[in-house]
Amino acid sequence: DRSLGDVVSEIADERGRLDLLDAGEGPATDIRAVLSWSYESLAPEVARVFRLLGLLPGADADDAALSALCACDRRVLRRHLDALARAHLLERSVDGRYRQHDLLRVYAAEVARRVESPRAQVAARSRLLGCYARTAAAAHDVLRPDEQERPDSVPEVGPVMRVSDSSSAQ
């Protein structure tokens, strides 16, 4: 009873996407209920990483960015990411980046908004943006070694993505 364009528009709205996948026939056909079974079986610290993944502005990230987002040591974070991958709640690409299926990312964002305080959400995003700013500054240093001055707004401490040559800096 709706046009294909209307359906595509509804699916494009991440906040309503999971609602569209509820067949209305109980927990076995409610996508949130099904995803919650996997989420609720996670250890608390792994569940926190899952939630924070929902705050990522893009589809994927490397362990430096996720370490900043989660305020977690990389070794500990990798164990949590491995647990999420074993539970099929996260995928690791061959180039070392991590990503969630779109529906998992939408669910993680919903859970993050429900469980994490607004202050915790802002802090996580700020740490991530700080990592991106430090990485951009490191890339600038590689690409333009003669211009070493950085803006005051770039935080000096925290994880930085790997920038070792001009190829990785671009």
mmCIF file of C-alpha atoms in Angstrom:
data_model
loop_
_atom_site.group_PDB
_atom_site.id
_atom_site.type_symbol
_atom_site.label_atom_id
_atom_site.label_comp_id
_atom_site.label_asym_id
_atom_site.label_seq_id
_atom_site.Cartn_x
_atom_site.Cartn_y
_atom_site.Cartn_z
ATOM 1 C CA ASP A 1 0.000 0.000 0.000
ATOM 2 C CA ARG A 2 3.085 2.288 -0.132
ATOM 3 C CA SER A 3 5.439 3.268 -2.890
ATOM 4 C CA LEU A 4 8.981 1.907 -3.001
ATOM 5 C CA GLY A 5 10.240 5.449 -2.433
ATOM 6 C CA ASP A 6 8.241 5.710 0.791
ATOM 7 C CA VAL A 7 9.658 2.408 2.058
ATOM 8 C CA VAL A 8 13.210 3.491 1.192
ATOM 9 C CA SER A 9 12.665 6.793 3.040
ATOM 10 C CA GLU A 10 11.415 4.948 6.120
ATOM 11 C CA ILE A 11 14.364 2.549 6.103
ATOM 12 C CA ALA A 12 16.808 5.438 5.670
ATOM 13 C CA ASP A 13 15.658 6.885 9.010
ATOM 14 C CA GLU A 14 17.908 4.998 11.444
ATOM 15 C CA ARG A 15 15.776 5.830 14.472
ATOM 16 C CA GLY A 16 12.746 4.108 12.978
ATOM 17 C CA ARG A 17 14.514 1.320 11.120
ATOM 18 C CA LEU A 18 14.134 -1.302 13.838
ATOM 19 C CA ASP A 19 10.432 -0.488 14.178
ATOM 20 C CA LEU A 20 9.927 -1.473 10.546
ATOM 21 C CA LEU A 21 11.372 -4.916 11.241
ATOM 22 C CA ASP A 22 8.945 -5.833 14.012
ATOM 23 C CA ALA A 23 6.444 -8.334 12.631
ATOM 24 C CA GLY A 24 4.226 -7.738 15.671
ATOM 25 C CA GLU A 25 3.890 -11.404 16.558
ATOM 26 C CA GLY A 26 5.789 -11.466 19.860
ATOM 27 C CA PRO A 27 9.419 -11.562 20.985
ATOM 28 C CA ALA A 28 10.500 -14.107 18.366
ATOM 29 C CA THR A 29 9.669 -11.641 15.562
ATOM 30 C CA ASP A 30 10.679 -8.393 17.297
ATOM 31 C CA ILE A 31 14.180 -7.470 16.096
ATOM 32 C CA ARG A 32 14.950 -5.557 19.309
ATOM 33 C CA ALA A 33 14.049 -8.574 21.436
ATOM 34 C CA VAL A 34 16.190 -10.863 19.301
ATOM 35 C CA LEU A 35 19.181 -8.490 19.462
ATOM 36 C CA SER A 36 18.701 -7.981 23.193
ATOM 37 C CA TRP A 37 19.222 -11.711 23.803
ATOM 38 C CA SER A 38 22.770 -11.419 22.445
ATOM 39 C CA TYR A 39 23.430 -8.083 24.135
ATOM 40 C CA GLU A 40 22.224 -9.224 27.553
ATOM 41 C CA SER A 41 24.505 -12.273 27.460
ATOM 42 C CA LEU A 42 27.605 -10.058 27.261
ATOM 43 C CA ALA A 43 29.899 -9.344 30.201
ATOM 44 C CA PRO A 44 29.253 -5.790 31.501
ATOM 45 C CA GLU A 45 32.492 -4.297 30.121
ATOM 46 C CA VAL A 46 31.920 -5.916 26.707
ATOM 47 C CA ALA A 47 28.317 -4.678 26.714
ATOM 48 C CA ARG A 48 29.620 -1.145 27.360
ATOM 49 C CA VAL A 49 31.922 -1.367 24.318
ATOM 50 C CA PHE A 50 28.971 -2.626 22.244
ATOM 51 C CA ARG A 51 26.855 0.367 23.339
ATOM 52 C CA LEU A 52 29.603 2.876 22.655
ATOM 53 C CA LEU A 53 30.074 1.478 19.139
ATOM 54 C CA GLY A 54 26.626 2.895 18.472
ATOM 55 C CA LEU A 55 28.040 6.394 19.011
ATOM 56 C CA LEU A 56 30.495 6.112 16.097
ATOM 57 C CA PRO A 57 29.745 8.725 13.429
ATOM 58 C CA GLY A 58 30.775 6.352 10.637
ATOM 59 C CA ALA A 59 30.444 2.724 9.687
ATOM 60 C CA ASP A 60 33.841 1.525 10.902
ATOM 61 C CA ALA A 61 36.900 2.445 12.963
ATOM 62 C CA ASP A 62 40.304 1.109 13.935
ATOM 63 C CA ASP A 63 41.400 0.116 17.411
ATOM 64 C CA ALA A 64 42.974 3.520 18.154
ATOM 65 C CA ALA A 65 39.681 5.316 17.544
ATOM 66 C CA LEU A 66 37.742 2.690 19.488
ATOM 67 C CA SER A 67 40.250 2.864 22.328
ATOM 68 C CA ALA A 68 39.603 6.599 22.546
ATOM 69 C CA LEU A 69 35.834 6.190 22.258
ATOM 70 C CA CYS A 70 35.733 3.587 25.030
ATOM 71 C CA ALA A 71 38.518 5.063 27.203
ATOM 72 C CA CYS A 72 40.047 1.617 27.245
ATOM 73 C CA ASP A 73 43.589 0.271 26.905
ATOM 74 C CA ARG A 74 44.055 -1.220 23.428
ATOM 75 C CA ARG A 75 44.970 -4.707 24.693
ATOM 76 C CA VAL A 76 41.876 -4.842 26.908
ATOM 77 C CA LEU A 77 39.760 -3.327 24.142
ATOM 78 C CA ARG A 78 40.899 -5.984 21.646
ATOM 79 C CA ARG A 79 39.743 -8.714 24.045
ATOM 80 C CA HIS A 80 36.340 -7.020 24.243
ATOM 81 C CA LEU A 81 36.203 -6.625 20.457
ATOM 82 C CA ASP A 82 37.128 -10.294 20.037
ATOM 83 C CA ALA A 83 34.262 -11.237 22.380
ATOM 84 C CA LEU A 84 31.871 -9.135 20.274
ATOM 85 C CA ALA A 85 33.171 -10.759 17.086
ATOM 86 C CA ARG A 86 32.691 -14.251 18.569
ATOM 87 C CA ALA A 87 29.110 -13.275 19.417
ATOM 88 C CA HIS A 88 28.645 -12.067 15.799
ATOM 89 C CA LEU A 89 27.966 -8.520 17.013
ATOM 90 C CA LEU A 90 31.006 -7.056 15.236
ATOM 91 C CA GLU A 91 33.209 -7.808 12.225
ATOM 92 C CA ARG A 92 36.944 -7.218 11.843
ATOM 93 C CA SER A 93 38.170 -6.494 8.339
ATOM 94 C CA VAL A 94 41.496 -7.702 6.964
ATOM 95 C CA ASP A 95 42.893 -4.172 7.280
ATOM 96 C CA GLY A 96 42.193 -4.131 11.046
ATOM 97 C CA ARG A 97 39.063 -2.014 11.052
ATOM 98 C CA TYR A 98 35.952 -2.944 12.988
ATOM 99 C CA ARG A 99 32.377 -2.534 11.869
ATOM 100 C CA GLN A 100 28.874 -3.557 12.844
ATOM 101 C CA HIS A 101 26.010 -4.484 10.595
ATOM 102 C CA ASP A 102 23.726 -1.465 10.121
ATOM 103 C CA LEU A 103 20.959 -2.969 12.263
ATOM 104 C CA LEU A 104 23.381 -3.794 15.077
ATOM 105 C CA ARG A 105 24.760 -0.251 14.950
ATOM 106 C CA VAL A 106 21.241 1.202 15.175
ATOM 107 C CA TYR A 107 20.436 -1.098 18.104
ATOM 108 C CA ALA A 108 23.735 -0.224 19.842
ATOM 109 C CA ALA A 109 22.929 3.487 19.445
ATOM 110 C CA GLU A 110 19.469 2.976 20.949
ATOM 111 C CA VAL A 111 20.914 1.104 23.915
ATOM 112 C CA ALA A 112 23.623 3.755 24.365
ATOM 113 C CA ARG A 113 21.001 6.525 24.455
ATOM 114 C CA ARG A 114 18.994 4.535 26.996
ATOM 115 C CA VAL A 115 21.849 3.358 29.271
ATOM 116 C CA GLU A 116 24.682 5.879 28.972
ATOM 117 C CA SER A 117 24.167 9.291 30.536
ATOM 118 C CA PRO A 118 24.221 12.294 28.190
ATOM 119 C CA ARG A 119 27.483 13.339 29.873
ATOM 120 C CA ALA A 120 29.045 9.903 29.189
ATOM 121 C CA GLN A 121 27.935 10.051 25.554
ATOM 122 C CA VAL A 122 29.455 13.509 25.083
ATOM 123 C CA ALA A 123 32.673 12.408 26.810
ATOM 124 C CA ALA A 124 32.978 9.344 24.544
ATOM 125 C CA ARG A 125 32.422 11.414 21.404
ATOM 126 C CA SER A 126 34.879 14.056 22.629
ATOM 127 C CA ARG A 127 37.568 11.421 23.195
ATOM 128 C CA LEU A 128 36.942 10.067 19.686
ATOM 129 C CA LEU A 129 37.103 13.525 18.113
ATOM 130 C CA GLY A 130 40.316 14.182 20.047
ATOM 131 C CA CYS A 131 41.784 11.014 18.544
ATOM 132 C CA TYR A 132 40.752 12.162 15.066
ATOM 133 C CA ALA A 133 42.272 15.610 15.669
ATOM 134 C CA ARG A 134 45.569 14.120 16.924
ATOM 135 C CA THR A 135 45.654 11.760 13.940
ATOM 136 C CA ALA A 136 45.030 14.637 11.532
ATOM 137 C CA ALA A 137 47.863 16.571 13.200
ATOM 138 C CA ALA A 138 50.166 13.529 12.890
ATOM 139 C CA ALA A 139 49.217 13.177 9.210
ATOM 140 C CA HIS A 140 49.923 16.877 8.715
ATOM 141 C CA ASP A 141 53.355 16.435 10.327
ATOM 142 C CA VAL A 142 54.164 13.624 7.868
ATOM 143 C CA LEU A 143 52.840 15.427 4.793
ATOM 144 C CA ARG A 144 54.204 18.876 5.708
ATOM 145 C CA PRO A 145 57.180 18.349 8.020
ATOM 146 C CA ASP A 146 58.225 21.991 7.573
ATOM 147 C CA GLU A 147 54.949 23.210 9.144
ATOM 148 C CA GLN A 148 55.027 21.875 12.707
ATOM 149 C CA GLU A 149 52.733 24.418 14.363
ATOM 150 C CA ARG A 150 49.443 22.961 15.630
ATOM 151 C CA PRO A 151 46.251 24.763 16.596
ATOM 152 C CA ASP A 152 45.590 25.015 20.344
ATOM 153 C CA SER A 153 42.443 22.942 19.947
ATOM 154 C CA VAL A 154 44.307 19.677 19.247
ATOM 155 C CA PRO A 155 44.543 17.647 22.472
ATOM 156 C CA GLU A 156 48.063 16.444 23.182
ATOM 157 C CA VAL A 157 47.268 13.128 24.891
ATOM 158 C CA GLY A 158 45.442 9.980 23.835
ATOM 159 C CA PRO A 159 45.398 7.369 21.080
ATOM 160 C CA VAL A 160 46.435 8.231 17.543
ATOM 161 C CA MET A 161 45.745 6.169 14.444
ATOM 162 C CA ARG A 162 48.791 4.760 12.657
ATOM 163 C CA VAL A 163 50.437 7.421 10.482
ATOM 164 C CA SER A 164 53.875 6.309 9.366
ATOM 165 C CA ASP A 165 54.248 7.543 5.804
ATOM 166 C CA SER A 166 52.570 9.783 3.222
ATOM 167 C CA SER A 167 50.348 6.941 2.018
ATOM 168 C CA SER A 168 48.874 6.336 5.478
ATOM 169 C CA ALA A 169 48.683 10.091 6.102
ATOM 170 C CA GLN A 170 46.405 10.543 3.100
#
